[in-house]
Coordinates of C-alpha atoms in Angstrom, one line a residue:
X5 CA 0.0 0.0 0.0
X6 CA 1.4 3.1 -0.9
X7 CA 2.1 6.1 1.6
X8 CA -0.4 8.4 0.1
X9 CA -3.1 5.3 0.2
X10 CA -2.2 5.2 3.9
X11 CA -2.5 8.9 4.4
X12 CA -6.2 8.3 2.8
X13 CA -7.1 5.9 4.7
X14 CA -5.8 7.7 8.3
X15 CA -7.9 11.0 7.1
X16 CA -10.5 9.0 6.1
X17 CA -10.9 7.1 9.6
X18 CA -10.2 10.4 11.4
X19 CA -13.1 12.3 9.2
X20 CA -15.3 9.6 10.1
X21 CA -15.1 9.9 13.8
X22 CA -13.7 5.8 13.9
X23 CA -10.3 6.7 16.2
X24 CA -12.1 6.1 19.1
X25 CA -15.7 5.0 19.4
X26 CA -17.8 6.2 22.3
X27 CA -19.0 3.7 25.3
X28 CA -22.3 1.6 24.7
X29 CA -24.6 3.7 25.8
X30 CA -26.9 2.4 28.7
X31 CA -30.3 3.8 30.4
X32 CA -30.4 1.5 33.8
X33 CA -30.3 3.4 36.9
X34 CA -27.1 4.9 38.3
X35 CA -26.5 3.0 41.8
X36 CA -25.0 5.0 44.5
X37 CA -21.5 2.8 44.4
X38 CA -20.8 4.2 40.9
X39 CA -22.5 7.8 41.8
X40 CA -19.5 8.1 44.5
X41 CA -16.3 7.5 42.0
X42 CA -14.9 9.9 40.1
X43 CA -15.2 10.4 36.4
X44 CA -11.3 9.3 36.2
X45 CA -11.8 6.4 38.6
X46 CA -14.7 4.8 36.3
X47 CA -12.6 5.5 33.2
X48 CA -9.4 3.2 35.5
X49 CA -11.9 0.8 36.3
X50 CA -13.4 0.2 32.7
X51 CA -10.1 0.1 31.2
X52 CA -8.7 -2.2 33.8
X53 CA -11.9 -4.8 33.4
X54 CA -11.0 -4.2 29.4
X55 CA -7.8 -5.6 29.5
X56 CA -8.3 -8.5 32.3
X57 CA -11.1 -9.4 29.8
X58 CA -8.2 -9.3 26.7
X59 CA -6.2 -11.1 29.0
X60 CA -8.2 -13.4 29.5
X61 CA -9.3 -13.8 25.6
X62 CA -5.1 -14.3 24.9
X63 CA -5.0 -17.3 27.2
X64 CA -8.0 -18.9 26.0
X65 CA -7.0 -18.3 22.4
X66 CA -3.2 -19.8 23.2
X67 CA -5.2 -23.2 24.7
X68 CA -7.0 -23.0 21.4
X69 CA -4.0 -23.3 19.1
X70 CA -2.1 -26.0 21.7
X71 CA -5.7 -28.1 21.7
X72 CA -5.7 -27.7 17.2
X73 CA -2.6 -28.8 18.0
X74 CA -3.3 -31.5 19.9
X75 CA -6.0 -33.0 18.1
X76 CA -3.8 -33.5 14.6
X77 CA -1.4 -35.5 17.0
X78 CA -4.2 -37.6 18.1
X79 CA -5.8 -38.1 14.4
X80 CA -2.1 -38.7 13.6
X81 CA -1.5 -40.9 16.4
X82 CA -5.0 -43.4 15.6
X83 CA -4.0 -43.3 11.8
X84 CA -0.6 -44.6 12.6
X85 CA -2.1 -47.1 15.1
X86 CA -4.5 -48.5 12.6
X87 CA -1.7 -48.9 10.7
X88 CA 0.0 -50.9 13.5
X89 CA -2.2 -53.0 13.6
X90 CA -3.0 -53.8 10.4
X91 CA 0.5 -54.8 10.5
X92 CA 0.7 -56.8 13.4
X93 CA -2.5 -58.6 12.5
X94 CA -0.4 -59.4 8.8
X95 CA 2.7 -60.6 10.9
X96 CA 0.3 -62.7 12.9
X97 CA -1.1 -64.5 9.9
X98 CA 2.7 -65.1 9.0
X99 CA 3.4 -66.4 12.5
X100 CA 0.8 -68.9 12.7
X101 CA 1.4 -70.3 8.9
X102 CA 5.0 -70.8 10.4
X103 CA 4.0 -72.7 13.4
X104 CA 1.4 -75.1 11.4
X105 CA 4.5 -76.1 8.9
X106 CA 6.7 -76.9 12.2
X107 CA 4.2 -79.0 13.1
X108 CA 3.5 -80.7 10.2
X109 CA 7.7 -81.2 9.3
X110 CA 8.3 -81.9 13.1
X111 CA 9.2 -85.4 12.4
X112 CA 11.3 -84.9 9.3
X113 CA 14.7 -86.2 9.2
X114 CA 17.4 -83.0 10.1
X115 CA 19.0 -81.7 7.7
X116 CA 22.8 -83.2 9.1
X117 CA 21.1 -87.2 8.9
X118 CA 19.4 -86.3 5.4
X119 CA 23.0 -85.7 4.3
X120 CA 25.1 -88.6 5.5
X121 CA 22.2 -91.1 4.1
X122 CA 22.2 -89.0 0.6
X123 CA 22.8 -90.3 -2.7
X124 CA 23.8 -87.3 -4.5
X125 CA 25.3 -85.0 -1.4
X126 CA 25.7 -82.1 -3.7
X127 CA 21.6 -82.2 -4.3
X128 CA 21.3 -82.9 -0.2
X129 CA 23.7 -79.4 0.3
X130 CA 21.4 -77.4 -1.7
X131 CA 18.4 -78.6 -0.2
X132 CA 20.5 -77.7 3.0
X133 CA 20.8 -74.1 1.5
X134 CA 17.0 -73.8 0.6
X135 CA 16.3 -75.2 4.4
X136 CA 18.6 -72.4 5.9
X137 CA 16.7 -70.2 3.7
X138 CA 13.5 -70.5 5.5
X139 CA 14.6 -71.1 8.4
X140 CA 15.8 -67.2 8.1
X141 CA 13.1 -66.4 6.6
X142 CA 11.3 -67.9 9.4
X143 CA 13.4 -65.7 11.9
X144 CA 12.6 -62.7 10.1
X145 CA 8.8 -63.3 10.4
X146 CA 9.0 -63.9 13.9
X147 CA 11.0 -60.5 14.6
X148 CA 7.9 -58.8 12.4
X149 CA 5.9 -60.1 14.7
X150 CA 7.9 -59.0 17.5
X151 CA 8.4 -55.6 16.3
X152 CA 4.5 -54.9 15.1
X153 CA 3.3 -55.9 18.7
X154 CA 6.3 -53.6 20.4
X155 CA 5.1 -51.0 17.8
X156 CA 1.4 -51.0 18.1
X157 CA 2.3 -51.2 21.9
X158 CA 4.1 -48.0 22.1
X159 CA 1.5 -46.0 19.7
X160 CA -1.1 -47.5 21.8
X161 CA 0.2 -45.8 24.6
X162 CA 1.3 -42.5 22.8
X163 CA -2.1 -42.3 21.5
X164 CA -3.7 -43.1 25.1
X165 CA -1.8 -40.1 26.1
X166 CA -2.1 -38.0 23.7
X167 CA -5.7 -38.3 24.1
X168 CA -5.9 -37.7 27.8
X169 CA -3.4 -34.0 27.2
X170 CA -6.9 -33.2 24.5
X171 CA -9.5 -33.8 26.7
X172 CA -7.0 -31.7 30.1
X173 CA -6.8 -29.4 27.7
X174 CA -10.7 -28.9 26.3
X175 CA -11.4 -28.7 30.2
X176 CA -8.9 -26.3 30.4
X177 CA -10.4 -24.3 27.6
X178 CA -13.5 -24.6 29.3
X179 CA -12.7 -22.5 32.5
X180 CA -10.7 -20.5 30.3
X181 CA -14.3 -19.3 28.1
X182 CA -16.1 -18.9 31.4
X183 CA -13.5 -16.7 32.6
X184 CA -13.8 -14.4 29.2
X185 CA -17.1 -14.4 29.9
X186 CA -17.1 -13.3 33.8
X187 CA -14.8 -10.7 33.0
X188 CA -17.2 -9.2 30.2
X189 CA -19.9 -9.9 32.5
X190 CA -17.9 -7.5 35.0
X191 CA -17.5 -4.7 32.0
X192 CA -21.0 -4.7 31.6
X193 CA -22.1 -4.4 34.7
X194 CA -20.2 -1.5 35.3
X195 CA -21.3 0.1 32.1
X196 CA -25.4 -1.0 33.0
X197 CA -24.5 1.0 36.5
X198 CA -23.6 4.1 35.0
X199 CA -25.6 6.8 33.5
X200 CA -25.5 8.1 30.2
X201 CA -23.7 11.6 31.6
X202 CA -21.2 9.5 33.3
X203 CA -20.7 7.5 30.2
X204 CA -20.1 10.4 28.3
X205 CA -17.8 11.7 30.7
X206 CA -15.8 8.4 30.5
X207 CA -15.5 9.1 26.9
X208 CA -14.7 12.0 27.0
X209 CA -11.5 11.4 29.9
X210 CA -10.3 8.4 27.4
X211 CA -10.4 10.6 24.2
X212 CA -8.0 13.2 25.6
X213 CA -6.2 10.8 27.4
X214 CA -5.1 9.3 23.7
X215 CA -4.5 12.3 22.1
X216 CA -2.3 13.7 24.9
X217 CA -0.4 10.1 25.0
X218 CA -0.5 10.4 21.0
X219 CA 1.0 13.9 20.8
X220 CA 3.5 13.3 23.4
X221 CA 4.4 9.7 21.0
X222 CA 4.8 11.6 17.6
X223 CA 6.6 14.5 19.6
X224 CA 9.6 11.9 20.7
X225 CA 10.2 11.0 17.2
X226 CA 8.8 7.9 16.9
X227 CA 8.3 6.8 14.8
X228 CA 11.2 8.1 12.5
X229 CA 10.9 8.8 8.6
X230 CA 8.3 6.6 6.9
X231 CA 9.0 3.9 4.9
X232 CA 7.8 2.0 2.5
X233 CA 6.0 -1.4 3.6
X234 CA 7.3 -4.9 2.5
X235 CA 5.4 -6.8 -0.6
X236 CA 3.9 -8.8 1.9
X237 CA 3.6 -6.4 4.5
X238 CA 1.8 -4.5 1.8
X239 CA -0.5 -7.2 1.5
X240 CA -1.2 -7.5 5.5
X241 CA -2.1 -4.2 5.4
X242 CA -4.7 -3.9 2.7
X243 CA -6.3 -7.2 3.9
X244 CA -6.6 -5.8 7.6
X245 CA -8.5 -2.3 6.2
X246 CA -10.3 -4.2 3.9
X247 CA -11.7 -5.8 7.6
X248 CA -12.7 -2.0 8.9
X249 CA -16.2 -2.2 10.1
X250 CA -16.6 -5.4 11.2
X251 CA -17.1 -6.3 14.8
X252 CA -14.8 -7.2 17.9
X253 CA -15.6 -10.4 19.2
X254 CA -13.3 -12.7 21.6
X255 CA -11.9 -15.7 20.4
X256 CA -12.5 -14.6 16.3
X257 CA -10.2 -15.5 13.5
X258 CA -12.4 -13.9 11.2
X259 CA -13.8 -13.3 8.0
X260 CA -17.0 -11.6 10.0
X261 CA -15.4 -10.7 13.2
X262 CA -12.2 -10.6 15.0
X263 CA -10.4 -10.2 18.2
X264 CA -6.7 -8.1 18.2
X265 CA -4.9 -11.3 17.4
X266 CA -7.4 -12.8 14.9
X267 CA -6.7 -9.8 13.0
X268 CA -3.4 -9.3 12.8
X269 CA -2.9 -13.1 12.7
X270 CA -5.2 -13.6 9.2
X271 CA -3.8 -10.5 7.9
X272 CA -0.4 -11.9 7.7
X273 CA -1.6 -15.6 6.7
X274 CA -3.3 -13.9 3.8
X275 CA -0.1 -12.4 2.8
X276 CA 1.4 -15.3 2.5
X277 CA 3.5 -15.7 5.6
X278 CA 1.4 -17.4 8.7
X279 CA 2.5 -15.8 12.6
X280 CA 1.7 -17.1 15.8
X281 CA -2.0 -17.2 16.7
X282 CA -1.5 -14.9 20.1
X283 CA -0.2 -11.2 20.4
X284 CA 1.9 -12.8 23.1
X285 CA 3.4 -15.7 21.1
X286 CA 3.6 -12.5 18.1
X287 CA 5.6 -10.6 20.6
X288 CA 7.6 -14.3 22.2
X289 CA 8.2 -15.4 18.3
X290 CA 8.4 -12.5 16.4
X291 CA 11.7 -10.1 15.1
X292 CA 11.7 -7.1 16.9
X293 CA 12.0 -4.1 15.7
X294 CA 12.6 -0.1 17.1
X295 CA 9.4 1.1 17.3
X296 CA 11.5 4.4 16.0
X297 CA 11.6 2.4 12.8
X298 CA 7.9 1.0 12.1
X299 CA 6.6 1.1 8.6
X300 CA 3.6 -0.2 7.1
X301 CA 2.8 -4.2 8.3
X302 CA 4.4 -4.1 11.4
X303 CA 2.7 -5.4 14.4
X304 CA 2.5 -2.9 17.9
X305 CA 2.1 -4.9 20.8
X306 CA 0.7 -3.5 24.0
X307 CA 1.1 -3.6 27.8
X308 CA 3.5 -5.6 29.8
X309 CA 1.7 -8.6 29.4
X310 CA 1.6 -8.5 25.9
X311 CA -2.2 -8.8 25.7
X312 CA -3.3 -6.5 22.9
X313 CA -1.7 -6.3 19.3
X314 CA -2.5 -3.4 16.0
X315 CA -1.1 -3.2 12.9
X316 CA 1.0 -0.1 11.9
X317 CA -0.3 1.8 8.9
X318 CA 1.7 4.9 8.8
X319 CA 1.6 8.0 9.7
X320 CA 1.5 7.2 13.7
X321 CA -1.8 5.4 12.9
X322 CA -2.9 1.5 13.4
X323 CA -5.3 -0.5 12.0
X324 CA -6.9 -2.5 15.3
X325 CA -9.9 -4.7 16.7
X326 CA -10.0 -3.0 19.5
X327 CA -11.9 -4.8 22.5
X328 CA -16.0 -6.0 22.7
X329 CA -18.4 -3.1 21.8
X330 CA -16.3 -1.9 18.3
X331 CA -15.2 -2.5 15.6
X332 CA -12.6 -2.9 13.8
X333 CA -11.0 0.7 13.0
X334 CA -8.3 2.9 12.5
X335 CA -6.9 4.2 15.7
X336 CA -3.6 6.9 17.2
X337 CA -0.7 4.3 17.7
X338 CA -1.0 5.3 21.3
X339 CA -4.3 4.6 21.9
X340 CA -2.6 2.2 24.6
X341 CA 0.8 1.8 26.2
X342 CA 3.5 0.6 23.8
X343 CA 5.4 -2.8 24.7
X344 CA 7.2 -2.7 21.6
X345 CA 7.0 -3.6 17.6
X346 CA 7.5 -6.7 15.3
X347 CA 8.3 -7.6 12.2
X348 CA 6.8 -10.5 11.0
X349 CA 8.6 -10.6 7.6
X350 CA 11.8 -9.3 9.2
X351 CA 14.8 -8.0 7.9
X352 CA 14.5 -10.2 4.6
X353 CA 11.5 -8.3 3.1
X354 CA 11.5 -6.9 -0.3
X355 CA 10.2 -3.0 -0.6
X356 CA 7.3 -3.2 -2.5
X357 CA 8.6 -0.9 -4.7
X358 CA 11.6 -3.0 -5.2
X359 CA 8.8 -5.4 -5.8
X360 CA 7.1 -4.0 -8.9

């Protein structure tokens, strides 16, 4: 995408009013606990039950990729025990045409007796040869054996195993949803308690919070001079504003709705290079780069915990699903404290200039 696109896009968003979207409004009655904090409190509170809820969402959605995981090592695991044991079952068919010829040649004369009472000991040596054939033939089909049931034993057992980590970790993702949930529960009865002045209020407070934390952002120099985006960093970005509009929801990969990490996450798969599923394994995984030195495709990661995750457009502007309630929109690069900046194509990128 070229700089002037970005520039369209950033006015665009900015004319449109979609930096930062005002509270859900609500009309229940203002209890007297909320009545009694202060406009700045409420606006801490919200924004603290906000990001325990994104918190929350990161975990659940890194128990979601380990339990994908998990489950193609159990299909793996029962298609190479099948396997096994269509094998084993061969070997025993083998085994037990084996034992039925000992029986039946259990009274032949040995091999050493047919060979002093030969004729023609030449003709007795090779039949010796052909006997010592199957006799290792014989051995080889008993170690088949031997090995098939030690095999099937072992991916019996890995499979067992592998079964019991997929059902821990469903449970786990379980308590991990219910916990999303509570914590969105806890953002909305907050916003249920207050009224619609106090909402505005909290709005209002988080607005020129932003700007303040945006001016003071752009005013340190960073980020430096733009420059121009990868080929497939150009491609990330297009397919993340082609998402603008659509809806926040928790634990969404897309194409109707998306959570921070679903976003940028897709956005990069579509370019043709796939990135961790979490903006904590993003930030873990990732090359780092000065956030002095973001262009267009990079990824901004957010508080200490790494629990929130944008895509830099240019021109100190992201593209971001920001949290439940929006939508997915074009937002100051400081709409939230900075951890840092990755690079999911790295050093190795071409310009897409170079590109063309």
């Amino acid at each position: 995408m070229s700089g002037r696109l970005l520039r369209l896009v950033c006015t665009a968003a900015l004319a449109a009013g979609t930096v930062l979207a005002p509270l859900p409004a609500a009309a229940a009655p203002e209890p007297p606990a909320a009545g009694e904090r202060s406009v700045s409190q409420l606006l801490t509170d919200l924004q603290r039950l906000y990001r325990e809820a994104e918190q929350a969402t990161e975990t659940y959605n890194g128990t979601a990729e380990k339990l994908k995981k998990q489950r193609t090592d159990v299909d793996r695991l029962d298609r190479e025990l099948a396997r096994a044991r269509l094998s084993l079952h061969d070997s025993r068919g083998a085994a037990g045409r084996l034992a039925r010829q000992q029986y039946q040649n259990s009274t032949a004369i040995s091999p050493y007796v047919r060979l002093l009472l030969a004729r023609d000991p030449q003709q007795a040596l090779d039949e010796g040869h052909v006997i010592g054939q199957l006799a290792r033939e014989r051995a080889e089909t008993v170690g088949r054996l031997t090995g098939s049931e030690k095999k099937a034993a072992e991916l019996a057992r890995a499979a067992r195993k592998a079964l019991d980590g997929q059902l821990s970790l469903a449970e786990r993702q379980k308590k991990e949803r219910d916990e999303v949930e509570k914590r969105l529960k806890d953002v909305e009865e907050l916003l249920v308690s207050l009224s619609p002045e106090q909402i505005a209020a909290v709005g209002k407070l988080e607005k020129e919070g932003v700007a303040k934390a945006q001016q003071q952002f752009m005013a340190s120099g960073a980020p430096g001079a733009e420059s121009e985006p990868s080929r497939e960093g150009d491609r990330a970005v297009r397919y993340a504003v082609q998402q603008l509009g659509k809806p926040y929801e928790w634990g969404a990969e897309g194409p109707e709705s998306y959570d921070c990490s679903g976003l940028t996450s897709q956005a990069w798969g579509h370019a043709g290079r796939p990135i961790p599923r979490t903006s904590q394994e993003q930030w873990a995984r990732l090359p780092r780069v000065p956030v002095r030195d973001l262009r267009p495709g990079d990824l901004v990661v957010y508080f200490p915990e790494a629990t929130h995750v944008a895509m830099y457009l240019g021109a100190g502007m992201v593209v971001q699903a920001p949290r439940t309630g929006e939508q997915v929109k074009v937002s100051p690069v400081a709409s939230y404290p900075i951890l840092g900046a990755v690079r999911p194509d790295g050093d190795q990128a071409v310009p897409v200039t170079e590109a063309r």
